[in-house]
Amino acid sequence: MGAVGSVEGCVPFRGHQTWYRVTGDLKGPRLPLVVAHGGPGCTHDYVDSFKDIAALDGRAVIHYDQLGNGKSTHLPEKGPEFWTVDLFLAELDALLAHLGIAERYAFLGQSWGGMLGAEHAVRRPQGLKALVIANSPANMHTWVAEANRLRRELPIEVQETLNRHEAAGTLTDPDYIRASMAFYDRHVCRVTPWPAEVARTFAAMDADNTVYRHMNGPTEFHVIGTMRDWTIEDRLARIAAPTLLISGAHDEATPEVVRPYREKVPDIRWVLFPDSSHMPHVEEKEACLKVVSDFLQQHDSNEPASPAP
């Protein structure tokens, strides 16, 4: 796989800066792919592997760090009322406009990024020609219920440690963090040790967890932030773009978690990666990138769709 050039820049957004990187040629014939990271509050690093699609099929791949994270402007002083779905939808619109691709693009969102992608897609933007939802919940109540089911399968001493610290509110205690890792190693990334790009994201979140703490909470299974009641289940039928859904057999985004997408998005196909948890793009990288590339190539020539009434 040959190296493909990249350029970086920043988008002015509401007095702040959103960092982005384009791998490949935005002026090429294939749909440019925008990749949104999860969290809320992660960074682009752990989804960096998707840039290799540029070498696979010649399309431009755009990564960006959402506001408050990574190389974009950090705002640790902002409270939970600032960090909203609408904020990140507006930031995405600003990125698309800045790059000049708003009339024709594909979008891939991983975990929270897929939730953001679904929120974007239900608005039926004319330029969205293909959507990839990777390892994402459609309803946070289902996400938490399934996370707690998976948690009950952890060793009893790990469960007791988690319960004890959650009851006491000591969620930054090293014992709690170590116990949480038992869940992460099973259901978030099963590659051990974690690849450098995954470790970089989690180190960045440790350094500034403003967005994750306010919107999600302290851990994947202790969701007490502003997104705790979020759902898009009742709006999924409005998604007009052809959609690929991907998840892992050991994923915290279990089949029950992703079921609303499978059942309610009109034009969707689902690929389950047997040896992956929450990061098939890391755990089964070659297979995952090929699935995404093949799907996108089917829609590179999509003409603008007429919105349904």
CSV table of C-alpha atoms in Angstrom, one decimal:
chain,number,residue,atom,x,y,z
A,1,MET,CA,0.0,0.0,0.0
A,2,GLY,CA,1.7,3.2,-1.2
A,3,ALA,CA,2.0,6.3,0.9
A,4,VAL,CA,-0.6,9.0,0.1
A,5,GLY,CA,0.1,12.7,0.8
A,6,SER,CA,-1.9,14.7,3.4
A,7,VAL,CA,-2.5,18.3,4.4
A,8,GLU,CA,-3.6,19.8,7.7
A,9,GLY,CA,-5.6,22.9,8.5
A,10,CYS,CA,-8.0,24.5,10.8
A,11,VAL,CA,-11.6,25.6,10.3
A,12,PRO,CA,-12.7,28.8,12.1
A,13,PHE,CA,-15.8,27.9,14.2
A,14,ARG,CA,-17.6,30.2,16.5
A,15,GLY,CA,-14.4,32.0,17.5
A,16,HIS,CA,-12.5,28.7,18.0
A,17,GLN,CA,-10.5,26.3,15.7
A,18,THR,CA,-11.4,22.8,14.4
A,19,TRP,CA,-8.3,20.9,13.3
A,20,TYR,CA,-8.6,18.7,10.3
A,21,ARG,CA,-6.4,16.6,8.0
A,22,VAL,CA,-7.1,15.5,4.4
A,23,THR,CA,-5.3,12.4,3.2
A,24,GLY,CA,-5.5,12.1,-0.6
A,25,ASP,CA,-6.9,14.4,-3.3
A,26,LEU,CA,-10.2,16.2,-2.5
A,27,LYS,CA,-10.5,16.9,-6.3
A,28,GLY,CA,-10.5,13.3,-7.2
A,29,PRO,CA,-13.6,11.5,-8.7
A,30,ARG,CA,-14.5,9.4,-5.6
A,31,LEU,CA,-16.6,10.6,-2.8
A,32,PRO,CA,-14.5,12.2,-0.1
A,33,LEU,CA,-14.9,10.4,3.2
A,34,VAL,CA,-15.3,12.4,6.5
A,35,VAL,CA,-14.4,10.4,9.6
A,36,ALA,CA,-15.8,11.4,12.9
A,37,HIS,CA,-14.3,10.0,16.1
A,38,GLY,CA,-16.2,8.8,19.2
A,39,GLY,CA,-16.5,9.8,22.8
A,40,PRO,CA,-18.0,12.3,22.9
A,41,GLY,CA,-14.5,13.6,23.8
A,42,CYS,CA,-12.1,11.2,22.0
A,43,THR,CA,-9.6,12.3,19.4
A,44,HIS,CA,-9.0,11.3,15.8
A,45,ASP,CA,-5.9,9.2,16.7
A,46,TYR,CA,-7.7,5.9,17.4
A,47,VAL,CA,-9.6,6.0,14.1
A,48,ASP,CA,-6.5,7.1,12.2
A,49,SER,CA,-6.4,3.7,10.3
A,50,PHE,CA,-9.3,4.8,8.1
A,51,LYS,CA,-6.8,7.1,6.2
A,52,ASP,CA,-5.5,4.0,4.5
A,53,ILE,CA,-8.7,3.9,2.5
A,54,ALA,CA,-7.1,6.7,0.4
A,55,ALA,CA,-4.4,4.3,-0.8
A,56,LEU,CA,-7.0,1.4,-1.2
A,57,ASP,CA,-9.3,3.2,-3.6
A,58,GLY,CA,-8.0,6.7,-4.3
A,59,ARG,CA,-10.6,8.7,-2.3
A,60,ALA,CA,-9.7,11.6,0.0
A,61,VAL,CA,-10.2,10.8,3.7
A,62,ILE,CA,-10.8,13.7,6.1
A,63,HIS,CA,-10.1,13.3,9.8
A,64,TYR,CA,-10.9,16.0,12.3
A,65,ASP,CA,-10.8,16.6,16.0
A,66,GLN,CA,-14.1,17.8,17.4
A,67,LEU,CA,-14.2,21.0,19.4
A,68,GLY,CA,-12.7,20.5,22.9
A,69,ASN,CA,-10.5,17.6,21.9
A,70,GLY,CA,-7.1,16.8,20.3
A,71,LYS,CA,-5.6,19.5,18.2
A,72,SER,CA,-8.8,21.6,18.1
A,73,THR,CA,-9.5,24.4,20.6
A,74,HIS,CA,-9.9,23.1,24.2
A,75,LEU,CA,-12.5,24.7,26.4
A,76,PRO,CA,-12.2,23.2,29.9
A,77,GLU,CA,-14.1,26.1,31.4
A,78,LYS,CA,-17.3,25.3,29.4
A,79,GLY,CA,-20.1,23.5,31.4
A,80,PRO,CA,-22.5,20.7,30.2
A,81,GLU,CA,-24.9,23.2,28.7
A,82,PHE,CA,-22.3,24.1,26.1
A,83,TRP,CA,-21.6,20.6,24.8
A,84,THR,CA,-24.6,19.7,22.7
A,85,VAL,CA,-25.5,17.6,19.7
A,86,ASP,CA,-26.4,20.8,17.8
A,87,LEU,CA,-22.9,22.2,18.5
A,88,PHE,CA,-21.2,19.3,16.9
A,89,LEU,CA,-23.7,19.2,13.9
A,90,ALA,CA,-22.9,22.9,13.3
A,91,GLU,CA,-19.2,22.2,13.5
A,92,LEU,CA,-19.6,19.4,10.9
A,93,ASP,CA,-21.5,21.8,8.6
A,94,ALA,CA,-18.7,24.3,9.0
A,95,LEU,CA,-16.1,21.7,8.1
A,96,LEU,CA,-18.0,20.5,5.0
A,97,ALA,CA,-18.4,24.1,3.8
A,98,HIS,CA,-14.7,25.0,4.5
A,99,LEU,CA,-13.5,22.1,2.4
A,100,GLY,CA,-16.0,22.8,-0.4
A,101,ILE,CA,-17.5,19.3,-0.3
A,102,ALA,CA,-20.9,20.0,1.2
A,103,GLU,CA,-22.6,19.0,-2.1
A,104,ARG,CA,-21.0,15.5,-2.4
A,105,TYR,CA,-19.4,13.5,0.4
A,106,ALA,CA,-19.6,10.3,2.5
A,107,PHE,CA,-19.5,10.2,6.2
A,108,LEU,CA,-18.2,7.6,8.6
A,109,GLY,CA,-18.8,7.9,12.3
A,110,GLN,CA,-17.4,5.6,15.0
A,111,SER,CA,-19.4,5.1,18.3
A,112,TRP,CA,-20.5,8.7,19.3
A,113,GLY,CA,-19.3,9.7,15.8
A,114,GLY,CA,-22.0,7.4,14.3
A,115,MET,CA,-24.6,8.9,16.6
A,116,LEU,CA,-23.6,12.3,15.2
A,117,GLY,CA,-23.7,10.8,11.7
A,118,ALA,CA,-27.2,9.6,12.3
A,119,GLU,CA,-28.3,13.0,13.6
A,120,HIS,CA,-26.8,14.5,10.5
A,121,ALA,CA,-28.4,12.0,8.2
A,122,VAL,CA,-31.9,12.3,9.5
A,123,ARG,CA,-31.8,16.0,8.4
A,124,ARG,CA,-31.4,14.6,4.8
A,125,PRO,CA,-28.5,16.8,3.7
A,126,GLN,CA,-28.5,16.7,-0.1
A,127,GLY,CA,-24.7,16.2,-0.3
A,128,LEU,CA,-24.6,13.0,1.9
A,129,LYS,CA,-24.3,10.2,-0.6
A,130,ALA,CA,-23.2,7.3,1.7
A,131,LEU,CA,-23.2,6.8,5.5
A,132,VAL,CA,-21.2,4.4,7.6
A,133,ILE,CA,-22.3,3.9,11.2
A,134,ALA,CA,-19.6,2.0,13.1
A,135,ASN,CA,-20.2,0.5,16.6
A,136,SER,CA,-22.9,3.1,17.6
A,137,PRO,CA,-25.9,3.0,19.9
A,138,ALA,CA,-29.3,4.3,18.7
A,139,ASN,CA,-30.6,4.6,22.3
A,140,MET,CA,-28.4,5.3,25.3
A,141,HIS,CA,-30.7,3.4,27.6
A,142,THR,CA,-30.1,0.3,25.6
A,143,TRP,CA,-26.4,1.0,25.5
A,144,VAL,CA,-26.3,1.2,29.3
A,145,ALA,CA,-28.5,-1.9,29.8
A,146,GLU,CA,-26.2,-3.9,27.5
A,147,ALA,CA,-23.0,-2.5,29.1
A,148,ASN,CA,-24.3,-3.5,32.5
A,149,ARG,CA,-25.1,-7.0,31.2
A,150,LEU,CA,-21.6,-7.4,29.9
A,151,ARG,CA,-20.3,-6.0,33.1
A,152,ARG,CA,-22.0,-8.8,35.0
A,153,GLU,CA,-19.9,-11.2,33.1
A,154,LEU,CA,-16.7,-9.7,34.5
A,155,PRO,CA,-14.9,-11.5,37.3
A,156,ILE,CA,-16.8,-11.0,40.6
A,157,GLU,CA,-13.9,-9.1,42.3
A,158,VAL,CA,-13.8,-6.7,39.4
A,159,GLN,CA,-17.5,-6.0,39.7
A,160,GLU,CA,-17.2,-5.5,43.4
A,161,THR,CA,-14.4,-2.9,42.9
A,162,LEU,CA,-16.5,-1.0,40.4
A,163,ASN,CA,-19.6,-1.1,42.6
A,164,ARG,CA,-17.7,0.0,45.7
A,165,HIS,CA,-16.1,3.1,44.0
A,166,GLU,CA,-19.2,4.1,42.2
A,167,ALA,CA,-21.1,4.1,45.5
A,168,ALA,CA,-18.4,6.1,47.1
A,169,GLY,CA,-18.0,8.5,44.2
A,170,THR,CA,-14.3,7.7,44.0
A,171,LEU,CA,-14.2,7.3,40.2
A,172,THR,CA,-10.6,8.5,39.8
A,173,ASP,CA,-9.2,6.0,42.2
A,174,PRO,CA,-6.5,3.9,40.5
A,175,ASP,CA,-8.3,0.7,41.6
A,176,TYR,CA,-11.5,1.8,39.9
A,177,ILE,CA,-9.5,2.7,36.7
A,178,ARG,CA,-7.8,-0.7,36.8
A,179,ALA,CA,-11.1,-2.5,37.2
A,180,SER,CA,-12.6,-0.5,34.3
A,181,MET,CA,-9.8,-1.7,32.1
A,182,ALA,CA,-11.0,-5.3,32.5
A,183,PHE,CA,-14.2,-4.2,30.6
A,184,TYR,CA,-12.3,-2.1,28.0
A,185,ASP,CA,-9.9,-5.0,27.2
A,186,ARG,CA,-12.9,-7.3,26.5
A,187,HIS,CA,-15.3,-5.0,24.8
A,188,VAL,CA,-13.5,-1.8,23.6
A,189,CYS,CA,-10.2,-3.0,22.1
A,190,ARG,CA,-9.0,-6.6,22.3
A,191,VAL,CA,-5.6,-5.9,20.9
A,192,THR,CA,-3.1,-6.0,23.8
A,193,PRO,CA,-1.2,-3.9,24.4
A,194,TRP,CA,-3.3,-1.2,22.8
A,195,PRO,CA,-1.8,0.1,19.6
A,196,ALA,CA,-0.1,3.5,19.9
A,197,GLU,CA,-2.9,5.4,18.2
A,198,VAL,CA,-5.5,4.0,20.6
A,199,ALA,CA,-3.3,4.7,23.6
A,200,ARG,CA,-2.8,8.3,22.4
A,201,THR,CA,-6.6,8.9,22.3
A,202,PHE,CA,-7.0,7.6,25.9
A,203,ALA,CA,-4.0,9.6,27.1
A,204,ALA,CA,-5.5,12.7,25.6
A,205,MET,CA,-8.8,12.0,27.3
A,206,ASP,CA,-7.0,11.5,30.6
A,207,ALA,CA,-5.4,14.9,30.1
A,208,ASP,CA,-8.7,16.7,29.3
A,209,ASN,CA,-11.9,14.8,29.8
A,210,THR,CA,-14.2,17.9,29.7
A,211,VAL,CA,-16.4,16.8,26.8
A,212,TYR,CA,-16.5,13.1,27.8
A,213,ARG,CA,-17.3,13.9,31.4
A,214,HIS,CA,-20.1,16.3,30.6
A,215,MET,CA,-21.8,14.4,27.8
A,216,ASN,CA,-21.1,10.7,28.8
A,217,GLY,CA,-19.7,10.3,32.3
A,218,PRO,CA,-16.7,8.7,33.9
A,219,THR,CA,-16.7,5.4,32.0
A,220,GLU,CA,-18.4,3.5,29.1
A,221,PHE,CA,-20.8,1.8,31.5
A,222,HIS,CA,-21.4,4.6,34.0
A,223,VAL,CA,-23.3,7.1,31.8
A,224,ILE,CA,-24.5,10.0,33.9
A,225,GLY,CA,-23.8,12.9,31.4
A,226,THR,CA,-26.1,15.0,29.3
A,227,MET,CA,-26.4,12.2,26.6
A,228,ARG,CA,-27.8,9.7,29.1
A,229,ASP,CA,-31.4,9.9,27.7
A,230,TRP,CA,-30.4,10.4,24.0
A,231,THR,CA,-32.2,8.3,21.4
A,232,ILE,CA,-32.6,8.5,17.6
A,233,GLU,CA,-34.7,5.4,17.2
A,234,ASP,CA,-37.9,7.2,16.3
A,235,ARG,CA,-36.2,9.2,13.6
A,236,LEU,CA,-34.1,6.6,11.8
A,237,ALA,CA,-36.7,6.0,9.0
A,238,ARG,CA,-35.8,9.5,7.8
A,239,ILE,CA,-32.3,8.5,6.8
A,240,ALA,CA,-32.2,8.6,3.0
A,241,ALA,CA,-28.6,7.9,2.3
A,242,PRO,CA,-27.5,4.3,1.7
A,243,THR,CA,-26.0,3.1,5.0
A,244,LEU,CA,-23.4,0.5,6.1
A,245,LEU,CA,-23.5,-0.6,9.7
A,246,ILE,CA,-20.5,-2.3,11.2
A,247,SER,CA,-19.9,-3.8,14.7
A,248,GLY,CA,-17.9,-6.5,16.4
A,249,ALA,CA,-18.9,-9.8,17.9
A,250,HIS,CA,-17.4,-8.8,21.2
A,251,ASP,CA,-18.5,-5.2,20.9
A,252,GLU,CA,-20.0,-3.1,23.7
A,253,ALA,CA,-22.3,-2.1,20.9
A,254,THR,CA,-24.0,-5.5,21.0
A,255,PRO,CA,-26.4,-6.7,18.3
A,256,GLU,CA,-29.2,-5.4,20.6
A,257,VAL,CA,-27.6,-2.0,20.7
A,258,VAL,CA,-27.3,-1.7,16.9
A,259,ARG,CA,-30.7,-3.4,16.2
A,260,PRO,CA,-32.7,-0.2,15.7
A,261,TYR,CA,-30.4,0.8,12.8
A,262,ARG,CA,-30.7,-2.6,11.2
A,263,GLU,CA,-34.5,-2.5,11.5
A,264,LYS,CA,-35.4,1.1,10.8
A,265,VAL,CA,-32.9,2.6,8.4
A,266,PRO,CA,-34.5,2.0,5.0
A,267,ASP,CA,-31.4,1.2,2.9
A,268,ILE,CA,-28.9,-0.5,5.2
A,269,ARG,CA,-26.5,-3.5,5.3
A,270,TRP,CA,-24.8,-4.9,8.4
A,271,VAL,CA,-21.4,-6.5,8.7
A,272,LEU,CA,-20.4,-8.1,12.0
A,273,PHE,CA,-16.7,-8.7,12.5
A,274,PRO,CA,-16.1,-12.0,14.4
A,275,ASP,CA,-12.8,-11.2,16.1
A,276,SER,CA,-13.5,-7.6,17.0
A,277,SER,CA,-15.0,-5.7,19.9
A,278,HIS,CA,-15.5,-1.9,19.6
A,279,MET,CA,-12.7,-1.2,17.1
A,280,PRO,CA,-12.8,-3.5,14.0
A,281,HIS,CA,-10.7,-0.8,12.2
A,282,VAL,CA,-7.9,-1.7,14.6
A,283,GLU,CA,-8.7,-5.3,15.5
A,284,GLU,CA,-9.5,-6.6,12.0
A,285,LYS,CA,-8.1,-3.6,10.1
A,286,GLU,CA,-7.6,-5.1,6.6
A,287,ALA,CA,-11.0,-6.7,6.5
A,288,CYS,CA,-12.7,-3.6,7.9
A,289,LEU,CA,-11.1,-1.1,5.6
A,290,LYS,CA,-12.0,-3.3,2.6
A,291,VAL,CA,-15.6,-3.6,3.6
A,292,VAL,CA,-15.9,0.2,4.0
A,293,SER,CA,-14.0,0.8,0.7
A,294,ASP,CA,-16.1,-1.6,-1.2
A,295,PHE,CA,-19.3,-0.1,0.1
A,296,LEU,CA,-18.2,3.4,-0.7
A,297,GLN,CA,-17.2,2.4,-4.3
A,298,GLN,CA,-20.8,1.3,-4.9
A,299,HIS,CA,-22.0,4.9,-4.3
A,300,ASP,CA,-19.2,7.0,-5.8
A,301,SER,CA,-21.4,7.9,-8.7
A,302,ASN,CA,-24.6,8.6,-6.7
A,303,GLU,CA,-26.6,11.5,-8.1
A,304,PRO,CA,-28.3,13.9,-5.8
A,305,ALA,CA,-31.4,12.2,-4.4
A,306,SER,CA,-34.7,13.9,-4.4
A,307,PRO,CA,-35.9,14.2,-0.7
A,308,ALA,CA,-39.1,12.3,0.0
A,309,PRO,CA,-42.1,14.5,1.0
